[in-house]
XYZ file of C-alpha atoms in Angstrom:
251
model
C 104.804 125.131 123.572
C 101.703 124.204 121.552
C 102.561 126.901 119.001
C 106.110 125.624 118.791
C 104.945 122.035 118.186
C 102.330 123.066 115.643
C 103.877 125.982 113.764
C 107.633 125.405 113.574
C 109.358 122.825 111.420
C 111.561 121.745 114.340
C 108.513 121.356 116.577
C 106.746 119.163 114.042
C 109.865 117.025 113.653
C 110.062 116.704 117.437
C 106.483 115.434 117.531
C 107.395 112.979 114.760
C 110.404 111.807 116.760
C 108.536 111.308 120.048
C 105.561 109.517 118.483
C 107.922 107.466 116.294
C 109.944 106.412 119.346
C 106.775 105.241 121.109
C 105.678 103.284 118.045
C 109.087 101.589 117.727
C 108.906 100.534 121.371
C 105.436 99.092 120.739
C 106.709 97.196 117.683
C 109.505 95.672 119.758
C 106.987 94.571 122.383
C 104.548 93.238 119.795
C 107.322 91.342 118.013
C 108.500 89.753 121.261
C 104.896 88.776 122.053
C 104.454 87.167 118.624
C 107.596 85.087 119.070
C 105.847 83.335 121.963
C 103.593 81.708 119.328
C 106.635 79.864 118.009
C 107.430 78.451 121.450
C 103.975 77.615 122.772
C 100.558 78.362 121.250
C 99.007 77.936 124.684
C 101.382 80.479 126.233
C 100.663 82.878 123.366
C 96.937 82.572 124.062
C 97.583 83.371 127.701
C 99.249 86.595 126.573
C 96.293 87.321 124.285
C 93.887 86.790 127.196
C 95.933 89.107 129.408
C 95.930 91.782 126.674
C 92.324 91.261 125.655
C 89.501 93.712 126.311
C 90.849 94.602 129.751
C 90.701 98.302 130.621
C 94.468 98.753 130.492
C 94.714 97.112 127.067
C 91.829 99.228 125.748
C 93.455 102.426 127.055
C 96.772 101.396 125.503
C 95.060 100.652 122.182
C 93.369 104.059 122.119
C 96.689 105.714 122.965
C 98.465 103.750 120.266
C 95.844 104.740 117.688
C 96.296 108.384 118.677
C 100.081 108.068 118.222
C 99.662 106.554 114.752
C 97.234 109.288 113.659
C 99.429 112.039 115.091
C 102.563 110.585 113.479
C 100.937 110.247 110.071
C 99.264 113.678 110.156
C 102.503 115.440 111.057
C 104.357 113.450 108.370
C 101.832 114.602 105.793
C 102.098 118.230 106.961
C 105.898 118.201 106.865
C 105.919 116.640 103.402
C 103.422 119.235 102.144
C 105.464 122.065 103.653
C 108.654 120.766 102.053
C 106.861 120.459 98.719
C 105.644 124.059 98.895
C 109.044 125.338 100.051
C 110.787 123.938 96.964
C 108.535 126.024 94.714
C 109.531 125.910 91.069
C 112.601 123.837 91.912
C 110.427 120.756 92.314
C 109.962 120.713 88.532
C 113.686 120.855 87.803
C 115.650 117.755 86.846
C 117.826 116.769 89.764
C 120.259 114.006 90.565
C 120.410 111.961 93.721
C 122.630 113.564 96.330
C 125.466 111.359 97.571
C 124.521 109.607 100.794
C 120.814 110.383 100.520
C 118.928 107.097 100.590
C 115.772 106.314 98.625
C 113.820 105.742 101.869
C 114.608 109.246 103.131
C 112.989 110.740 100.005
C 109.953 108.457 100.078
C 109.011 108.301 103.753
C 105.442 109.414 103.076
C 104.968 106.696 100.411
C 106.407 104.108 102.775
C 104.182 105.481 105.527
C 101.091 105.039 103.366
C 102.043 101.390 102.693
C 102.645 100.875 106.408
C 99.234 102.350 107.281
C 97.494 100.196 104.668
C 99.239 97.158 106.101
C 98.152 98.211 109.569
C 94.515 98.412 108.417
C 94.856 94.894 106.961
C 96.330 93.694 110.258
C 93.464 95.249 112.205
C 90.995 93.521 109.928
C 92.683 90.123 110.317
C 93.387 90.235 114.054
C 92.068 93.151 116.113
C 88.551 92.961 114.641
C 88.446 89.235 115.456
C 89.940 89.536 118.931
C 89.603 92.684 121.043
C 86.681 94.089 119.059
C 84.759 90.833 119.470
C 85.303 90.980 123.229
C 84.265 94.635 123.403
C 81.037 93.711 121.608
C 80.362 91.084 124.282
C 80.589 88.128 121.902
C 82.286 84.817 122.694
C 83.209 83.809 119.139
C 84.441 85.666 116.101
C 83.290 85.163 112.497
C 85.707 82.194 112.115
C 84.259 80.372 115.105
C 87.294 81.020 117.352
C 87.241 82.425 120.842
C 88.559 86.011 120.713
C 91.582 85.010 122.829
C 92.468 82.169 120.487
C 95.275 84.112 118.831
C 97.400 81.115 117.886
C 94.629 79.520 115.832
C 93.942 82.882 114.196
C 97.612 83.157 113.195
C 97.432 79.639 111.784
C 94.315 80.430 109.791
C 95.540 83.785 108.454
C 98.956 82.571 107.328
C 97.711 79.358 105.784
C 96.804 81.594 102.819
C 99.773 82.348 100.565
C 98.411 85.734 99.497
C 98.257 86.864 103.133
C 101.872 85.824 103.530
C 102.874 87.862 100.455
C 100.911 90.926 101.574
C 102.411 90.853 105.050
C 105.964 90.382 103.772
C 105.555 93.363 101.424
C 104.215 95.352 104.367
C 107.190 94.308 106.505
C 109.629 95.291 103.728
C 108.116 98.789 103.620
C 108.167 98.946 107.412
C 111.858 97.971 107.435
C 112.727 100.809 105.044
C 110.584 103.229 107.042
C 112.145 102.245 110.361
C 115.651 102.118 108.934
C 115.506 105.811 108.104
C 113.103 106.876 110.839
C 115.030 105.557 113.841
C 118.289 107.399 113.114
C 116.363 110.463 111.912
C 114.665 110.536 115.309
C 118.038 110.846 117.045
C 119.156 113.416 114.510
C 116.148 115.587 115.317
C 116.988 115.709 119.030
C 120.582 116.657 118.209
C 122.404 113.412 118.888
C 123.677 112.823 115.344
C 127.088 114.499 115.231
C 129.996 113.348 113.083
C 130.969 110.723 115.657
C 127.544 109.313 116.377
C 125.991 109.590 112.918
C 127.385 106.266 111.565
C 126.732 104.572 114.904
C 123.118 105.695 114.957
C 122.572 104.528 111.366
C 124.005 101.149 112.311
C 121.807 100.990 115.425
C 118.772 101.916 113.315
C 119.471 99.044 110.910
C 119.908 96.610 113.790
C 116.657 97.646 115.503
C 114.604 97.663 112.299
C 116.048 94.340 111.160
C 115.344 92.655 114.512
C 111.749 93.890 114.465
C 111.084 92.715 110.909
C 112.839 89.366 111.279
C 110.829 88.654 114.417
C 107.506 89.306 112.708
C 108.538 87.510 109.516
C 109.701 84.430 111.436
C 106.193 83.814 112.776
C 104.563 84.364 109.382
C 106.913 82.067 107.494
C 106.990 79.373 110.189
C 103.196 79.085 110.323
C 102.998 78.985 106.521
C 105.885 76.590 105.783
C 105.513 74.245 108.756
C 102.011 72.756 109.176
C 103.109 71.467 112.588
C 102.738 74.979 114.009
C 99.159 75.232 112.745
C 98.344 71.724 113.959
C 99.810 72.449 117.390
C 97.807 75.682 117.629
C 94.565 73.946 116.700
C 94.994 70.720 118.669
C 96.308 72.350 121.821
C 93.511 74.892 121.866
C 90.730 72.486 120.952
C 89.811 74.274 117.725
C 90.560 71.502 115.277
C 86.955 70.580 114.533
C 86.049 74.219 113.895
C 88.609 75.026 111.278
C 90.997 72.168 110.453
C 89.881 72.031 106.820
C 90.103 75.803 106.345
C 93.457 76.148 108.091
C 95.140 73.186 106.483
C 93.892 73.907 102.965
C 96.578 76.525 102.472
C 99.272 74.036 103.502
C 98.433 71.567 100.763
C 101.193 72.738 98.473
């Protein structure tokens, strides 16, 4: 089985499908969790505390990191294999095949953008939350408690450039998911003539729901100062960062 998963093209695609499915499920969970911040900053912080540096959250984080690395490595290998297999044909002038979308030809590029966005996200949130707890500290560099996720959202998305960077990241993620979800079903043999259009439609629905959920939180906290104020006042962090958080809303 290990040889099949490592040496055959179908095996590599199967690994891509399984890891991709797990990552999509995580994105759906993470998106649903983030939407809590629109309803109640206090409730969102309760979720952050539950998913802090507890052993189960740490194990899940390590597993998630392994899935991301495995997914990206196999994507790179498959792209390199396809590049080599084309040989001299890769230098020929070609036209776009009917029905072949731009995303399907640029999945590695989109994947690189997604990974870069993930690193930015880890810098903004994970390094100031779970990592701070793992290091035994009670405050991050911004003066927040590591479970104060709502105030961290308010601070991060008070800056317009962070909003732009995250929206670009989400756009690339939408294109990546839009192709990746239905491709996953195609790999396991579910995409026949009947189900092919249905799966493409389902892929667009899933990817759109994920992106709209994430984008809603970003835009709401940037456009509506009331969300930032509620996060800070409810959590008692106003004195620590009111000026910094509200500066980006003075527009």
